[in-house]
PDB file of C-alpha atoms in Angstrom:
ATOM      1  CA  UNK A   1       7.689  -0.728 -44.337  1.00  0.00           C
ATOM      2  CA  UNK A   2       7.595   0.761 -40.814  1.00  0.00           C
ATOM      3  CA  UNK A   3      11.385   0.668 -40.574  1.00  0.00           C
ATOM      4  CA  UNK A   4      11.652   2.535 -43.861  1.00  0.00           C
ATOM      5  CA  UNK A   5       9.216   5.244 -42.675  1.00  0.00           C
ATOM      6  CA  UNK A   6      10.999   5.539 -39.321  1.00  0.00           C
ATOM      7  CA  UNK A   7      14.405   5.970 -41.014  1.00  0.00           C
ATOM      8  CA  UNK A   8      12.868   8.551 -43.376  1.00  0.00           C
ATOM      9  CA  UNK A   9      11.650  10.446 -40.314  1.00  0.00           C
ATOM     10  CA  UNK A  10      15.089  10.317 -38.714  1.00  0.00           C
ATOM     11  CA  UNK A  11      16.880  11.441 -41.866  1.00  0.00           C
ATOM     12  CA  UNK A  12      14.384  14.302 -42.247  1.00  0.00           C
ATOM     13  CA  UNK A  13      15.070  15.513 -38.734  1.00  0.00           C
ATOM     14  CA  UNK A  14      18.802  14.771 -38.849  1.00  0.00           C
ATOM     15  CA  UNK A  15      19.374  17.055 -41.796  1.00  0.00           C
ATOM     16  CA  UNK A  16      17.343  19.939 -40.444  1.00  0.00           C
ATOM     17  CA  UNK A  17      14.239  19.247 -42.477  1.00  0.00           C
ATOM     18  CA  UNK A  18      10.977  20.462 -41.019  1.00  0.00           C
ATOM     19  CA  UNK A  19       8.735  17.838 -42.606  1.00  0.00           C
ATOM     20  CA  UNK A  20       7.548  15.412 -39.923  1.00  0.00           C
ATOM     21  CA  UNK A  21       5.689  12.376 -41.170  1.00  0.00           C
ATOM     22  CA  UNK A  22       2.535  11.563 -39.184  1.00  0.00           C
ATOM     23  CA  UNK A  23       3.387   7.869 -39.057  1.00  0.00           C
ATOM     24  CA  UNK A  24       6.739   8.705 -37.442  1.00  0.00           C
ATOM     25  CA  UNK A  25       5.069  10.811 -34.773  1.00  0.00           C
ATOM     26  CA  UNK A  26       2.553   8.026 -34.147  1.00  0.00           C
ATOM     27  CA  UNK A  27       5.347   5.460 -33.879  1.00  0.00           C
ATOM     28  CA  UNK A  28       7.330   7.565 -31.399  1.00  0.00           C
ATOM     29  CA  UNK A  29       4.210   8.224 -29.328  1.00  0.00           C
ATOM     30  CA  UNK A  30       3.409   4.517 -29.163  1.00  0.00           C
ATOM     31  CA  UNK A  31       7.021   3.726 -28.308  1.00  0.00           C
ATOM     32  CA  UNK A  32       7.022   6.231 -25.420  1.00  0.00           C
ATOM     33  CA  UNK A  33       3.701   4.889 -24.113  1.00  0.00           C
ATOM     34  CA  UNK A  34       5.008   1.333 -24.288  1.00  0.00           C
ATOM     35  CA  UNK A  35       8.225   2.177 -22.452  1.00  0.00           C
ATOM     36  CA  UNK A  36       6.501   4.134 -19.686  1.00  0.00           C
ATOM     37  CA  UNK A  37       3.855   1.438 -19.279  1.00  0.00           C
ATOM     38  CA  UNK A  38       6.438  -1.308 -18.930  1.00  0.00           C
ATOM     39  CA  UNK A  39       8.507   0.679 -16.467  1.00  0.00           C
ATOM     40  CA  UNK A  40       5.732   1.475 -14.029  1.00  0.00           C
ATOM     41  CA  UNK A  41       5.592  -0.298 -10.707  1.00  0.00           C
ATOM     42  CA  UNK A  42       2.597  -2.013  -9.172  1.00  0.00           C
ATOM     43  CA  UNK A  43       1.315   0.665  -6.817  1.00  0.00           C
ATOM     44  CA  UNK A  44      -1.691  -1.396  -5.677  1.00  0.00           C
ATOM     45  CA  UNK A  45       0.452  -3.290  -3.206  1.00  0.00           C
ATOM     46  CA  UNK A  46       1.428  -1.701   0.068  1.00  0.00           C
ATOM     47  CA  UNK A  47       5.119  -0.930  -0.401  1.00  0.00           C
ATOM     48  CA  UNK A  48       7.239   0.248   2.479  1.00  0.00           C
ATOM     49  CA  UNK A  49      10.190  -0.708   4.603  1.00  0.00           C
ATOM     50  CA  UNK A  50       7.734  -2.179   7.111  1.00  0.00           C
ATOM     51  CA  UNK A  51       6.177  -4.566   4.615  1.00  0.00           C
ATOM     52  CA  UNK A  52       9.607  -5.596   3.332  1.00  0.00           C
ATOM     53  CA  UNK A  53      10.612  -6.505   6.879  1.00  0.00           C
ATOM     54  CA  UNK A  54       7.374  -8.409   7.449  1.00  0.00           C
ATOM     55  CA  UNK A  55       7.948 -10.454   4.277  1.00  0.00           C
ATOM     56  CA  UNK A  56      11.325 -11.674   5.518  1.00  0.00           C
ATOM     57  CA  UNK A  57      10.955 -14.725   7.730  1.00  0.00           C
ATOM     58  CA  UNK A  58      13.646 -13.585  10.188  1.00  0.00           C
ATOM     59  CA  UNK A  59      11.885 -10.248  10.725  1.00  0.00           C
ATOM     60  CA  UNK A  60       8.734 -11.372  12.509  1.00  0.00           C
ATOM     61  CA  UNK A  61       7.305  -8.705  14.815  1.00  0.00           C
ATOM     62  CA  UNK A  62       7.401  -9.467  18.524  1.00  0.00           C
ATOM     63  CA  UNK A  63       4.695  -6.989  19.531  1.00  0.00           C
ATOM     64  CA  UNK A  64       1.908  -5.065  17.816  1.00  0.00           C
ATOM     65  CA  UNK A  65       0.168  -2.337  19.775  1.00  0.00           C
ATOM     66  CA  UNK A  66      -3.001  -0.482  18.895  1.00  0.00           C
ATOM     67  CA  UNK A  67      -3.394   2.812  20.745  1.00  0.00           C
ATOM     68  CA  UNK A  68      -6.702   4.635  20.597  1.00  0.00           C
ATOM     69  CA  UNK A  69      -6.477   7.917  18.766  1.00  0.00           C
ATOM     70  CA  UNK A  70      -7.224  10.652  21.274  1.00  0.00           C
ATOM     71  CA  UNK A  71      -8.347  12.933  18.444  1.00  0.00           C
ATOM     72  CA  UNK A  72     -11.470  10.749  18.042  1.00  0.00           C
ATOM     73  CA  UNK A  73     -13.000  10.714  21.532  1.00  0.00           C
ATOM     74  CA  UNK A  74     -16.483   9.999  20.169  1.00  0.00           C
ATOM     75  CA  UNK A  75     -15.568   6.515  18.923  1.00  0.00           C
ATOM     76  CA  UNK A  76     -15.314   3.801  21.574  1.00  0.00           C
ATOM     77  CA  UNK A  77     -12.023   1.942  21.482  1.00  0.00           C
ATOM     78  CA  UNK A  78      -9.477   0.432  23.829  1.00  0.00           C
ATOM     79  CA  UNK A  79      -5.725   0.071  23.634  1.00  0.00           C
ATOM     80  CA  UNK A  80      -4.705  -3.448  22.597  1.00  0.00           C
ATOM     81  CA  UNK A  81      -1.417  -5.370  22.560  1.00  0.00           C
ATOM     82  CA  UNK A  82      -0.787  -8.447  20.431  1.00  0.00           C
ATOM     83  CA  UNK A  83       2.172 -10.598  21.429  1.00  0.00           C
ATOM     84  CA  UNK A  84       0.905 -14.048  20.448  1.00  0.00           C
ATOM     85  CA  UNK A  85       2.086 -15.372  17.082  1.00  0.00           C
ATOM     86  CA  UNK A  86      -1.444 -16.241  15.889  1.00  0.00           C
ATOM     87  CA  UNK A  87      -2.668 -12.695  16.558  1.00  0.00           C
ATOM     88  CA  UNK A  88       0.437 -11.141  14.978  1.00  0.00           C
ATOM     89  CA  UNK A  89      -0.176 -13.308  11.911  1.00  0.00           C
ATOM     90  CA  UNK A  90      -3.752 -12.001  11.554  1.00  0.00           C
ATOM     91  CA  UNK A  91      -2.527  -8.401  11.680  1.00  0.00           C
ATOM     92  CA  UNK A  92       0.326  -8.967   9.235  1.00  0.00           C
ATOM     93  CA  UNK A  93      -1.981 -10.794   6.798  1.00  0.00           C
ATOM     94  CA  UNK A  94      -4.319  -7.801   6.877  1.00  0.00           C
ATOM     95  CA  UNK A  95      -1.381  -5.532   6.019  1.00  0.00           C
ATOM     96  CA  UNK A  96      -0.315  -7.791   3.128  1.00  0.00           C
ATOM     97  CA  UNK A  97      -3.849  -7.932   1.747  1.00  0.00           C
ATOM     98  CA  UNK A  98      -4.324  -4.147   1.749  1.00  0.00           C
ATOM     99  CA  UNK A  99      -4.676  -2.515  -1.667  1.00  0.00           C
ATOM    100  CA  UNK A 100      -3.838   1.051  -2.563  1.00  0.00           C
ATOM    101  CA  UNK A 101      -6.760   3.454  -2.727  1.00  0.00           C
ATOM    102  CA  UNK A 102      -7.126   6.127  -5.384  1.00  0.00           C
ATOM    103  CA  UNK A 103      -7.086   9.817  -4.522  1.00  0.00           C
ATOM    104  CA  UNK A 104      -5.918  11.837  -1.562  1.00  0.00           C
ATOM    105  CA  UNK A 105      -7.030  10.873   1.914  1.00  0.00           C
ATOM    106  CA  UNK A 106      -9.054  12.864   4.399  1.00  0.00           C
ATOM    107  CA  UNK A 107      -9.371  10.626   7.429  1.00  0.00           C
ATOM    108  CA  UNK A 108      -9.150  10.393  11.188  1.00  0.00           C
ATOM    109  CA  UNK A 109      -7.448   7.227  12.394  1.00  0.00           C
ATOM    110  CA  UNK A 110      -9.159   5.078  14.974  1.00  0.00           C
ATOM    111  CA  UNK A 111      -5.875   3.519  16.129  1.00  0.00           C
ATOM    112  CA  UNK A 112      -2.174   4.286  16.003  1.00  0.00           C
ATOM    113  CA  UNK A 113      -0.548   0.932  15.301  1.00  0.00           C
ATOM    114  CA  UNK A 114       3.079   0.214  16.235  1.00  0.00           C
ATOM    115  CA  UNK A 115       4.808  -2.907  14.970  1.00  0.00           C
ATOM    116  CA  UNK A 116       7.843  -3.665  17.133  1.00  0.00           C
ATOM    117  CA  UNK A 117      10.674  -6.002  16.142  1.00  0.00           C
ATOM    118  CA  UNK A 118      13.160  -7.908  18.311  1.00  0.00           C
ATOM    119  CA  UNK A 119      15.872  -5.320  17.612  1.00  0.00           C
ATOM    120  CA  UNK A 120      13.637  -2.592  19.073  1.00  0.00           C
ATOM    121  CA  UNK A 121      12.792  -0.905  15.760  1.00  0.00           C
ATOM    122  CA  UNK A 122       9.200   0.214  15.239  1.00  0.00           C
ATOM    123  CA  UNK A 123       7.077   0.693  12.103  1.00  0.00           C
ATOM    124  CA  UNK A 124       4.018   2.931  12.540  1.00  0.00           C
ATOM    125  CA  UNK A 125       0.633   2.840  10.813  1.00  0.00           C
ATOM    126  CA  UNK A 126      -2.754   4.495  11.234  1.00  0.00           C
ATOM    127  CA  UNK A 127      -5.597   1.980  11.331  1.00  0.00           C
ATOM    128  CA  UNK A 128      -9.356   2.463  11.118  1.00  0.00           C
ATOM    129  CA  UNK A 129     -11.811  -0.425  11.311  1.00  0.00           C
ATOM    130  CA  UNK A 130     -15.010   0.830  12.918  1.00  0.00           C
ATOM    131  CA  UNK A 131     -17.608  -1.675  14.089  1.00  0.00           C
ATOM    132  CA  UNK A 132     -19.583  -2.266  10.877  1.00  0.00           C
ATOM    133  CA  UNK A 133     -18.806  -5.787   9.569  1.00  0.00           C
ATOM    134  CA  UNK A 134     -19.787  -4.624   6.064  1.00  0.00           C
ATOM    135  CA  UNK A 135     -17.015  -1.993   5.928  1.00  0.00           C
ATOM    136  CA  UNK A 136     -13.443  -2.500   4.805  1.00  0.00           C
ATOM    137  CA  UNK A 137     -10.575  -1.278   6.957  1.00  0.00           C
ATOM    138  CA  UNK A 138      -8.227   1.622   6.268  1.00  0.00           C
ATOM    139  CA  UNK A 139      -4.465   1.381   6.696  1.00  0.00           C
ATOM    140  CA  UNK A 140      -2.057   4.293   6.302  1.00  0.00           C
ATOM    141  CA  UNK A 141       1.701   4.080   6.703  1.00  0.00           C
ATOM    142  CA  UNK A 142       2.750   7.045   8.855  1.00  0.00           C
ATOM    143  CA  UNK A 143       5.767   7.566   6.564  1.00  0.00           C
ATOM    144  CA  UNK A 144       3.361   8.646   3.780  1.00  0.00           C
ATOM    145  CA  UNK A 145      -0.035   9.720   5.081  1.00  0.00           C
ATOM    146  CA  UNK A 146      -1.249  10.863   1.657  1.00  0.00           C
ATOM    147  CA  UNK A 147      -1.683   7.264   0.475  1.00  0.00           C
ATOM    148  CA  UNK A 148      -4.287   4.950   1.962  1.00  0.00           C
ATOM    149  CA  UNK A 149      -4.719   1.219   1.648  1.00  0.00           C
ATOM    150  CA  UNK A 150      -8.015  -0.621   1.842  1.00  0.00           C
ATOM    151  CA  UNK A 151      -8.090  -3.760   3.973  1.00  0.00           C
ATOM    152  CA  UNK A 152     -10.475  -6.317   2.421  1.00  0.00           C
ATOM    153  CA  UNK A 153     -13.675  -7.132   4.272  1.00  0.00           C
ATOM    154  CA  UNK A 154     -12.588 -10.610   5.377  1.00  0.00           C
ATOM    155  CA  UNK A 155      -9.291  -9.377   6.843  1.00  0.00           C
ATOM    156  CA  UNK A 156     -10.941  -6.335   8.443  1.00  0.00           C
ATOM    157  CA  UNK A 157     -13.474  -8.603  10.171  1.00  0.00           C
ATOM    158  CA  UNK A 158     -10.705 -10.902  11.407  1.00  0.00           C
ATOM    159  CA  UNK A 159      -8.974  -7.848  12.899  1.00  0.00           C
ATOM    160  CA  UNK A 160     -12.226  -6.732  14.547  1.00  0.00           C
ATOM    161  CA  UNK A 161     -12.657 -10.211  16.053  1.00  0.00           C
ATOM    162  CA  UNK A 162      -9.120 -10.441  17.450  1.00  0.00           C
ATOM    163  CA  UNK A 163      -9.444  -6.924  18.916  1.00  0.00           C
ATOM    164  CA  UNK A 164     -12.808  -7.845  20.440  1.00  0.00           C
ATOM    165  CA  UNK A 165     -11.339 -10.990  22.054  1.00  0.00           C
ATOM    166  CA  UNK A 166      -8.546  -8.931  23.616  1.00  0.00           C
ATOM    167  CA  UNK A 167     -10.867  -6.211  24.949  1.00  0.00           C
ATOM    168  CA  UNK A 168     -13.595  -8.465  26.429  1.00  0.00           C
TER     169      UNK A 168
END
């Protein structure tokens, strides 16, 4: 039945007729919605060249540095370097766990984070954690500062702990 109505709609339009059947319009609308829905990508996952490199086993960072953002002098923080594999793993797990936030950001980063690879290339992020263990972290890839990613509470607290160990 639907095929018959759809072909009637096409023949109407093909021969210059102006009569458009409501069921044909509904069918085309549903078809367009289905196609666009199936073609969309999962934007909740942090997608960038940096994450792609982190996912590849041969592209493990050799150094991760956190530099205090001088634009936020009121917040206490210290520069930190992570070169141990266990610490690098905690940071990379936090990046993988981050989920895309809705809306446009208005933020001031606590840290500028540089992820350095053996070949000397560097991927840059903005990172904000604060000191409140009940707050999630914020991660922003410096290639696209309009999109923010929320670091889950557990990962944010692990980052706070590893930073605290390095600064004590």
